[in-house]
């Protein structure tokens, strides 16, 4: 069916990738401009990852134009760059719900669309997943194409190279597109490079190449060797960077080419699609992150992920708070420590801004280390530093630290090395959804010997814990803190170390005790004030340490109250389970008639939404905790007068 494109924007006619195929190559250029403008408008209203998507507009259009998606499969790495893909695959009308509760995910999600072939939120998975799909296709005797799109940053992770190494051995037909928007492996050479890449990818070239390779086997040894050398020479003349690490790993390397020339992209991708099967191909595409958005060019890192912003000025529309973020508190405190202690060093895995280390980097460049997207290396790198007497602070989001679990155990914990782990984004993270939630750190750390695990209830406690970590040299120490604004309490000028494994009672009451770990204490204190107004006094305590537990505090709360509530913003199997295990080991659970309630994150992956909504759904806000307390009061032998007061 032919559409009358003169009456509307081209984008208005695109409801699926099939509609792209009605456009001319010239119209694809115009569509690229429309899609770029649309993306800026959407993200300005919803927030999200902007720069990466703007950089792959032309590439996304070319991929869906050439390949027969969803039969041909596009495997996008991470998902930061997939907003254009979502718009072109039938989700345009829903994009205003991006990253909101019940709305479109900010990452890839198999349940969301048949065009999302593999879920992602963490980096460097695309090549391995695509190879798995390619092998499955071959085993099932299918003929569809498999394309993985991975950024240069994600290429720094070891998993990407593991995937390529295996692909070079298996030799299944697949295309890997390296989206190079920051680090050029080889410099682009403009039109000549595009032309040569087009020639090398073309059917005639590949046909001749395959014939020549077959004929070589029939030649005498001397001629055969000469022919092989001639082929290599020809290829190196065509592309002097052909002998890259990729070609050494068994890839058929092409590039670099201009990732914003949609017509050239279409031609080259068409050649690769129609050409003979020569195993894994790596197409090196150079793009500009944030292209078309002037403010992104000023600060690529800032506009990698943004809150709502003004399209005109580029300024954030996020509400301003007097309270710092927990990340900012960590940043300021660590700089104070580094000023006095030359052994303090900071390590991040490609997240200097996200983890608050930019300020440290500016002040102490020689003691700052960004290892790229390589969490495993970051941990073992820090372990090596610790053996020589340095004080390495490893700042990594809780969800990303999961990737280095073996290194934590094998390289740090077994050797009892004093590495300091700062786990940002612990607990629920809001719009980024389940792939980025730091739900499991307490569960996967508390089972390990030798470790210290802390969680602050507010920013003042966080500053003390960072100082405590700096002064602790007897083994690994972990500190988890949430995303977003702190509680607004005053941070003490003088830093002091906490006594390891000691919590504190905040409010004294009767019958019911609440032991909280982390920032849920703020909500618990709201519950306390609510009940106090009804004449009910409960005991509230801050654990501070998830390991070692303050066993004296725990026993006191358990034995001297009729009910004990344990609260954490983490999964089951964490702090609460650790407390119950201790009480059981002391033979207390069966001897005492006590009510115990564990309030943890629910046993399912919570979907995206605001942090507030997620905590409400998890029943870890004031109302949820209050409901549990009232439920316990109704079960206890508390006088009727108090029961009546709570309703």
XYZ file of C-alpha atoms in Angstrom:
647
model
C 0.000 0.000 0.000
C 1.324 3.393 -1.013
C 0.966 6.208 1.476
C 0.562 9.905 0.678
C 3.584 11.189 2.576
C 2.949 14.784 1.578
C 0.211 15.385 4.131
C 1.915 14.254 7.341
C 5.332 13.688 8.807
C 6.933 10.477 7.683
C 7.031 9.237 11.271
C 3.236 9.359 11.430
C 3.084 6.550 8.873
C 5.482 4.248 10.705
C 3.570 1.782 12.859
C 5.961 -1.109 12.348
C 9.298 -1.732 10.597
C 7.413 -2.996 7.537
C 6.250 0.577 6.894
C 9.871 1.694 6.588
C 10.305 -0.388 3.479
C 7.899 1.886 1.539
C 10.290 4.803 1.930
C 13.021 5.823 -0.477
C 16.601 6.263 0.649
C 16.134 10.025 0.437
C 13.077 9.810 2.699
C 15.096 7.879 5.270
C 17.264 10.972 5.728
C 14.183 13.073 6.485
C 12.810 10.374 8.785
C 16.082 10.452 10.735
C 15.596 14.153 11.442
C 11.986 13.609 12.535
C 12.898 10.702 14.800
C 15.727 12.650 16.427
C 13.399 15.577 17.183
C 10.746 13.203 18.517
C 13.215 11.490 20.837
C 14.410 14.771 22.350
C 10.809 15.825 22.952
C 9.880 12.522 24.621
C 12.865 12.329 26.965
C 12.507 15.994 27.939
C 9.104 15.034 29.404
C 9.919 11.617 30.889
C 13.626 11.654 31.640
C 15.775 8.705 30.672
C 18.800 7.825 28.575
C 19.131 10.434 25.856
C 22.632 10.617 24.404
C 22.964 6.993 23.315
C 19.607 6.950 21.501
C 20.368 10.167 19.609
C 23.584 8.597 18.383
C 21.943 5.549 16.759
C 18.983 7.128 14.952
C 20.310 6.397 11.450
C 21.656 2.990 12.434
C 18.308 1.941 13.941
C 16.411 3.023 10.825
C 18.868 1.237 8.538
C 18.696 -1.991 10.533
C 14.905 -2.169 10.488
C 14.858 -1.065 6.825
C 17.220 -3.801 5.652
C 16.410 -6.720 7.924
C 13.072 -8.492 8.202
C 12.414 -7.916 11.876
C 11.191 -9.549 14.031
C 12.085 -12.738 12.068
C 15.587 -11.351 11.771
C 16.671 -10.606 15.314
C 18.274 -7.398 16.609
C 20.023 -7.890 19.962
C 20.742 -4.534 21.572
C 23.317 -4.290 24.319
C 22.284 -2.680 27.639
C 19.255 -0.924 26.187
C 20.325 2.712 26.640
C 20.166 3.227 22.886
C 16.850 1.492 22.188
C 14.316 4.317 22.438
C 14.381 4.840 18.628
C 13.942 1.082 18.227
C 10.888 1.192 20.486
C 9.357 4.097 18.535
C 9.750 2.280 15.206
C 8.332 -0.998 16.515
C 4.820 0.072 17.376
C 5.358 1.741 20.747
C 5.431 5.371 19.694
C 2.047 6.245 21.220
C 3.108 4.782 24.567
C 6.476 6.514 24.821
C 5.104 9.258 27.075
C 4.797 6.516 29.726
C 8.512 5.734 29.430
C 10.029 4.541 32.745
C 6.760 5.192 34.603
C 4.682 2.730 36.570
C 2.832 0.476 34.135
C 4.521 2.170 31.165
C 7.224 1.463 28.618
C 10.459 0.119 30.060
C 13.636 2.151 29.752
C 15.406 -1.049 28.766
C 14.683 -4.084 26.625
C 11.941 -6.352 27.857
C 10.868 -9.558 26.137
C 7.352 -9.363 27.541
C 6.898 -5.854 26.129
C 7.360 -6.533 22.420
C 8.122 -9.298 19.916
C 10.888 -7.002 18.665
C 12.713 -7.172 22.018
C 14.424 -10.504 21.541
C 16.617 -10.416 24.644
C 16.129 -8.461 27.859
C 18.967 -6.241 28.979
C 19.865 -3.595 31.522
C 23.436 -4.580 32.300
C 26.117 -4.298 29.646
C 28.047 -6.613 27.364
C 25.534 -9.457 27.038
C 24.521 -8.958 23.406
C 27.264 -10.931 21.648
C 26.882 -14.025 23.825
C 23.089 -13.947 23.511
C 23.239 -13.400 19.744
C 25.692 -16.258 19.333
C 23.384 -18.531 21.313
C 20.515 -17.576 19.020
C 22.656 -18.108 15.916
C 23.669 -21.599 17.026
C 20.037 -22.436 17.880
C 18.976 -21.192 14.430
C 21.557 -23.424 12.766
C 20.497 -26.459 14.802
C 16.853 -25.835 13.921
C 17.791 -25.272 10.238
C 16.332 -21.780 10.063
C 17.653 -19.033 7.786
C 17.019 -15.789 9.678
C 19.730 -13.243 10.411
C 21.083 -12.384 13.866
C 22.521 -8.922 14.579
C 24.080 -7.757 17.858
C 24.591 -4.029 18.491
C 27.156 -3.187 21.158
C 28.758 0.101 22.191
C 32.466 0.778 22.570
C 32.014 1.197 26.322
C 30.364 -2.214 26.660
C 33.226 -3.652 24.627
C 35.529 -2.986 27.572
C 33.849 -5.768 29.561
C 35.436 -9.186 29.454
C 32.160 -10.918 28.629
C 32.108 -9.248 25.219
C 35.483 -10.758 24.375
C 34.451 -14.139 25.714
C 31.516 -14.038 23.323
C 33.634 -12.960 20.357
C 36.266 -15.577 21.104
C 33.631 -18.299 21.072
C 31.971 -16.864 17.959
C 35.304 -16.982 16.138
C 35.540 -20.702 16.920
C 31.935 -21.689 16.202
C 31.766 -19.655 12.943
C 27.988 -19.271 12.938
C 26.647 -16.563 10.632
C 26.026 -13.430 12.682
C 26.689 -9.708 12.498
C 28.178 -7.707 15.364
C 27.842 -3.940 15.042
C 30.308 -1.995 17.151
C 28.697 1.379 17.828
C 31.754 3.510 18.485
C 30.579 6.812 19.942
C 33.513 7.694 22.124
C 36.649 5.644 21.672
C 37.710 5.159 18.054
C 39.555 1.877 17.605
C 40.674 3.205 14.261
C 40.134 6.699 12.812
C 37.311 7.204 10.337
C 38.511 8.286 6.900
C 35.305 9.679 5.500
C 33.927 8.862 2.059
C 36.885 6.690 1.064
C 36.444 4.454 4.091
C 32.708 4.147 3.375
C 33.422 3.284 -0.242
C 36.005 0.653 0.583
C 33.787 -0.905 3.242
C 30.961 -1.008 0.687
C 33.239 -2.758 -1.794
C 34.548 -5.257 0.757
C 31.012 -6.091 1.931
C 29.552 -6.443 -1.557
C 28.354 -9.673 -3.140
C 30.862 -9.558 -6.053
C 33.830 -9.124 -3.705
C 32.680 -11.896 -1.398
C 31.932 -14.218 -4.303
C 35.413 -13.729 -5.737
C 36.910 -14.049 -2.271
C 35.152 -17.370 -1.618
C 36.150 -18.761 -5.034
C 39.754 -17.731 -4.473
C 39.839 -19.384 -1.050
C 38.540 -22.632 -2.576
C 40.997 -22.546 -5.472
C 43.979 -22.052 -3.194
C 43.596 -25.616 -1.916
C 44.226 -27.013 -5.420
C 47.411 -25.024 -6.015
C 50.937 -26.252 -5.271
C 52.159 -25.240 -1.816
C 54.356 -22.383 -3.097
C 51.554 -20.855 -5.154
C 49.035 -21.415 -2.384
C 51.146 -19.544 0.143
C 51.702 -16.709 -2.337
C 47.957 -16.497 -2.992
C 47.170 -16.315 0.705
C 49.706 -13.549 1.112
C 48.181 -11.732 -1.861
C 44.706 -11.902 -0.331
C 45.977 -10.525 2.968
C 47.849 -7.779 1.145
C 44.762 -6.848 -0.847
C 42.631 -6.704 2.244
C 45.168 -4.591 4.080
C 45.275 -2.188 1.154
C 41.492 -1.971 1.206
C 41.416 -1.537 4.956
C 44.693 -1.100 6.767
C 42.997 -1.857 10.054
C 41.631 -5.213 8.956
C 44.201 -7.026 11.049
C 42.615 -5.960 14.299
C 42.009 -7.909 17.457
C 38.639 -8.725 15.934
C 40.076 -10.334 12.821
C 42.565 -12.218 14.994
C 39.609 -13.642 16.909
C 38.018 -14.937 13.724
C 35.821 -11.954 12.865
C 35.382 -10.598 9.355
C 36.093 -6.961 10.209
C 34.630 -4.012 8.267
C 35.000 -0.335 8.973
C 35.099 2.172 10.368
C 32.106 3.752 8.585
C 30.009 6.851 9.202
C 27.096 5.836 11.406
C 25.071 8.906 10.444
C 25.065 8.264 6.704
C 21.858 6.276 6.527
C 22.202 5.560 2.794
C 25.680 4.053 3.157
C 24.521 2.047 6.168
C 21.623 0.621 4.166
C 23.891 -0.397 1.280
C 26.482 -2.065 3.496
C 23.921 -3.844 5.665
C 22.120 -5.025 2.517
C 25.385 -6.435 1.197
C 26.005 -8.250 4.453
C 22.462 -9.593 4.518
C 22.525 -10.858 0.921
C 26.139 -11.970 0.820
C 27.510 -15.448 1.475
C 27.871 -16.846 4.962
C 31.426 -16.211 6.113
C 30.876 -16.593 9.855
C 30.808 -13.750 12.345
C 31.148 -10.237 10.890
C 32.079 -7.179 12.925
C 30.947 -3.885 11.393
C 32.615 -0.891 13.024
C 30.264 2.121 12.967
C 31.341 5.540 14.240
C 28.552 7.667 15.709
C 28.229 10.835 17.753
C 26.599 10.398 21.136
C 23.915 13.009 21.680
C 23.856 14.033 18.000
C 21.310 16.753 17.286
C 21.081 17.948 20.876
C 23.498 20.840 21.513
C 23.456 20.447 25.279
C 24.589 16.838 25.017
C 27.738 18.003 23.279
C 28.500 20.312 26.184
C 28.230 17.453 28.675
C 27.909 13.956 27.180
C 28.077 12.358 30.618
C 25.351 14.607 32.030
C 23.013 13.875 29.126
C 23.693 10.163 29.103
C 20.828 9.809 31.569
C 18.675 12.813 32.364
C 15.727 13.878 34.425
C 12.984 15.951 32.800
C 14.510 18.994 31.108
C 13.722 22.097 29.080
C 14.239 21.508 25.354
C 15.011 25.225 24.913
C 17.556 25.741 27.692
C 18.649 22.195 28.494
C 18.157 22.893 32.198
C 16.768 20.197 34.462
C 13.154 20.459 35.605
C 13.863 18.278 38.621
C 12.703 19.758 41.902
C 15.473 21.219 44.042
C 15.981 19.898 47.560
C 18.011 21.274 50.429
C 19.143 17.759 51.292
C 22.148 16.314 49.461
C 21.993 12.934 47.794
C 23.655 9.976 49.463
C 26.030 9.872 46.508
C 27.055 13.474 47.147
C 27.650 12.739 50.833
C 29.923 9.859 49.880
C 31.779 12.088 47.416
C 32.392 14.888 49.896
C 33.390 12.585 52.743
C 35.826 10.573 50.651
C 37.546 13.747 49.441
C 37.967 14.857 53.063
C 39.563 11.534 53.919
C 41.825 11.593 50.863
C 43.097 15.034 51.811
C 44.458 13.643 55.078
C 45.350 10.118 53.989
C 47.523 9.623 50.883
C 46.746 5.895 50.853
C 43.090 6.466 49.972
C 42.397 5.598 46.316
C 39.109 5.436 44.433
C 38.005 2.933 41.789
C 34.945 2.972 39.554
C 33.724 0.814 36.688
C 32.816 3.446 34.084
C 30.583 5.382 36.501
C 32.607 8.324 37.862
C 29.612 10.654 37.820
C 26.987 8.128 38.916
C 29.039 7.069 41.933
C 30.044 10.620 42.867
C 33.742 10.235 42.097
C 34.040 13.095 39.619
C 35.036 15.491 42.389
C 37.622 13.014 43.689
C 38.949 12.666 40.139
C 39.395 16.436 39.811
C 41.200 16.749 43.130
C 43.215 13.528 43.174
C 43.675 12.489 39.556
C 46.660 10.278 40.361
C 44.616 8.311 42.907
C 41.517 7.869 40.744
C 41.008 4.821 38.539
C 38.197 4.252 36.044
C 38.611 0.686 34.795
C 35.744 0.775 32.285
C 32.779 -1.583 32.341
C 34.776 -4.253 34.096
C 33.445 -4.841 37.601
C 35.295 -8.131 37.977
C 38.599 -6.460 37.194
C 37.757 -3.516 39.472
C 37.402 -5.823 42.478
C 40.576 -7.835 41.870
C 42.459 -4.657 40.949
C 41.474 -3.243 44.330
C 42.517 -6.476 46.015
C 45.990 -6.107 44.518
C 46.204 -2.559 45.814
C 45.140 -3.661 49.279
C 47.940 -6.233 49.475
C 50.425 -3.376 49.144
C 48.956 -1.203 51.855
C 46.714 1.181 49.912
C 43.130 1.878 50.978
C 41.024 1.171 47.877
C 37.429 2.427 47.865
C 35.463 0.590 45.174
C 32.345 2.586 44.300
C 29.889 0.469 42.297
C 26.121 0.301 42.067
C 24.788 -2.618 44.086
C 23.231 -4.252 41.026
C 26.509 -4.119 39.080
C 28.547 -5.534 41.947
C 26.633 -8.782 41.411
C 28.786 -9.276 38.308
C 31.908 -9.542 40.438
C 30.641 -11.979 43.051
C 33.315 -14.595 42.399
C 36.038 -11.954 42.636
C 34.584 -10.724 45.930
C 34.773 -14.240 47.360
C 37.947 -15.581 45.769
C 40.144 -12.500 45.539
C 39.020 -10.420 48.519
C 37.123 -12.341 51.191
C 39.126 -15.579 51.278
C 42.315 -13.542 51.536
C 40.665 -11.207 54.052
C 41.895 -8.094 52.245
C 40.816 -4.639 53.485
C 38.979 -3.476 50.373
C 36.275 -0.883 51.034
C 33.121 -1.391 48.955
C 30.715 1.524 48.571
C 27.466 0.118 47.154
C 25.418 2.940 45.682
C 21.778 2.459 44.542
C 21.149 -0.209 47.174
C 17.482 -1.111 47.440
C 14.828 0.091 45.018
C 15.837 2.564 42.317
C 12.587 3.655 40.709
C 12.317 4.249 36.972
C 15.233 2.027 35.990
C 13.273 -0.988 37.181
C 14.327 -4.486 38.214
C 17.582 -4.693 36.257
C 19.019 -1.851 38.313
C 17.482 -2.528 41.710
C 20.028 -3.261 44.429
C 17.797 -5.832 46.079
C 20.145 -8.718 46.742
C 23.397 -7.399 48.218
C 22.520 -8.175 51.844
C 21.505 -11.713 50.920
C 24.606 -12.470 48.879
C 27.078 -10.798 51.248
C 25.919 -11.866 54.708
C 26.633 -15.524 53.989
C 30.351 -14.754 53.539
C 32.878 -15.106 56.379
C 35.195 -12.229 57.308
C 33.001 -9.407 55.967
C 31.647 -6.280 57.629
C 28.381 -4.965 56.150
C 26.951 -1.566 57.127
C 23.892 0.427 56.097
C 23.322 4.037 57.226
C 19.954 5.347 58.353
C 20.798 8.908 57.231
C 23.580 11.019 55.717
C 25.315 11.643 59.054
C 25.525 7.913 59.637
C 26.874 7.429 56.116
C 29.731 9.877 56.721
C 30.623 7.974 59.909
C 30.548 4.652 58.077
C 32.848 5.885 55.328
C 35.291 7.039 58.002
C 34.894 3.679 59.745
C 35.696 1.862 56.498
C 38.782 4.003 55.962
C 40.133 3.076 59.400
C 39.264 -0.618 59.200
C 42.236 -2.719 58.099
C 41.255 -6.185 59.306
C 39.333 -7.329 56.243
C 36.737 -6.380 53.610
C 34.049 -3.905 54.568
C 30.871 -3.021 52.668
C 28.568 -0.034 52.972
C 25.206 0.105 51.146
C 23.198 3.268 50.639
C 20.225 4.192 48.465
C 19.671 6.281 45.392
C 18.409 9.810 45.774
C 18.077 12.476 48.408
C 19.209 11.912 51.971
C 17.078 12.578 55.047
C 18.062 16.202 55.603
C 19.872 15.756 58.943
C 22.936 17.727 59.953
C 26.273 16.091 59.222
C 28.667 16.394 62.133
C 31.876 18.291 61.426
C 34.070 15.818 63.268
C 34.145 12.350 61.788
C 34.248 9.454 64.226
C 34.532 5.718 63.710
C 31.678 3.480 64.736
C 32.215 0.492 66.977
C 32.074 -2.485 64.659
C 28.902 -4.506 65.065
C 27.086 -2.142 67.424
C 23.617 -0.724 66.810
C 21.657 1.682 68.966
C 18.210 2.177 70.459
C 16.590 5.341 69.112
C 13.264 5.281 70.991
C 12.332 3.248 74.076
C 8.906 1.725 74.439
C 7.075 -1.422 75.480
C 5.738 -4.636 74.034
C 6.670 -4.009 70.397
C 10.213 -3.432 69.102
C 11.296 -2.559 65.576
C 14.877 -3.228 64.469
C 15.621 -1.488 61.199
C 18.676 -1.581 58.946
C 19.237 1.338 56.562
C 17.104 4.297 55.613
C 13.733 2.677 56.340
C 14.368 4.031 59.848
C 12.917 7.376 58.730
C 9.582 5.714 57.980
C 9.747 3.730 61.222
C 10.136 6.955 63.193
C 7.051 8.334 61.459
C 5.196 5.249 62.656
C 6.551 5.828 66.157
C 5.235 9.412 66.208
C 1.854 8.290 64.873
C 1.460 5.663 67.593
C 2.792 8.009 70.250
C -0.053 10.400 69.517
C -2.383 7.492 70.362
C -0.580 6.819 73.612
C 1.289 3.794 72.338
C 5.051 3.707 72.786
C 7.123 1.213 70.829
C 10.867 0.610 70.849
C 12.809 1.634 67.745
C 16.393 0.567 67.100
C 18.920 1.145 64.310
C 20.985 -1.970 63.573
C 23.684 -0.046 61.671
C 25.507 -3.310 60.983
C 23.969 -6.191 59.068
C 27.124 -8.179 59.832
C 28.234 -8.684 62.482
C 24.845 -8.360 64.118
C 24.696 -6.591 67.439
C 23.665 -9.773 69.232
C 23.281 -8.057 72.597
C 20.867 -5.547 71.072
C 18.959 -8.246 69.207
C 18.566 -10.451 72.293
C 17.495 -7.486 74.385
C 14.791 -6.498 71.912
C 13.587 -10.067 71.530
C 13.495 -11.024 75.207
C 12.053 -7.785 76.562
C 9.220 -7.306 74.087
C 6.221 -9.329 73.048
C 6.819 -8.744 69.363
C 9.827 -7.976 67.183
C 9.651 -6.506 63.687
C 12.740 -6.698 61.465
C 12.871 -4.262 58.540
C 15.208 -3.998 55.546
C 15.036 -2.673 51.984
C 16.417 -5.895 50.632
C 15.324 -9.339 49.541
C 14.472 -12.266 51.773
C 17.549 -14.148 52.866
C 19.270 -10.979 54.042
C 19.428 -9.150 57.373
C 16.165 -10.510 58.781
C 17.117 -14.082 57.962
C 20.516 -13.496 59.531
C 18.829 -12.305 62.756
C 16.446 -15.270 62.838
C 19.334 -17.642 62.310
C 21.099 -16.181 65.344
C 18.001 -16.412 67.555
C 17.541 -19.991 66.447
C 21.170 -20.832 67.206
C 20.624 -19.531 70.739
C 17.555 -21.786 71.127
C 15.361 -18.776 71.759
C 12.719 -19.133 69.072
C 11.074 -22.232 70.482
C 11.253 -21.254 74.146
C 9.649 -17.864 74.033
C 6.101 -17.067 72.970
C 6.955 -14.149 70.750
C 5.625 -12.664 67.552
C 8.258 -12.001 64.896
C 7.597 -10.252 61.607
C 10.135 -9.750 58.812
C 9.438 -6.875 56.431
C 11.549 -7.283 53.303
C 11.165 -6.632 49.609
C 8.562 -8.900 48.033
C 9.649 -12.158 46.430
C 9.245 -10.970 42.864
C 10.878 -8.422 40.592
C 9.174 -5.089 41.089
C 8.422 -3.206 37.900
C 9.509 0.353 37.209
C 7.888 3.357 38.807
C 8.900 6.043 41.257
C 10.863 4.949 44.306
C 7.937 6.129 46.415
C 5.483 3.962 44.506
C 7.787 0.952 44.670
C 8.242 1.292 48.429
C 4.490 1.655 48.853
C 3.902 -1.494 46.823
C 6.523 -3.274 48.926
C 4.749 -2.087 52.102
C 7.966 -0.522 53.350
C 6.640 3.007 53.660
C 5.020 4.507 56.762
C 1.546 3.178 55.962
C 2.769 -0.331 55.221
C 4.819 -0.546 58.407
C 1.999 0.985 60.466
C -0.422 -1.611 59.120
C 1.878 -4.409 60.296
C 2.289 -2.849 63.735
C -1.479 -2.475 64.150
C -1.936 -6.070 63.042
C 0.485 -7.218 65.726
C -1.169 -5.056 68.376
C -4.488 -6.713 67.586
C -2.914 -10.128 68.211
C -1.141 -9.261 71.439
C -2.600 -9.154 74.926
C -2.784 -5.384 74.956
C -5.541 -3.679 76.907
C -8.700 -2.811 75.049
C -8.223 0.910 75.577
C -5.087 0.888 73.423
C -6.721 -1.359 70.857
C -9.573 1.110 70.531
C -7.157 3.985 70.043
C -5.551 2.411 67.015
C -8.881 1.467 65.471
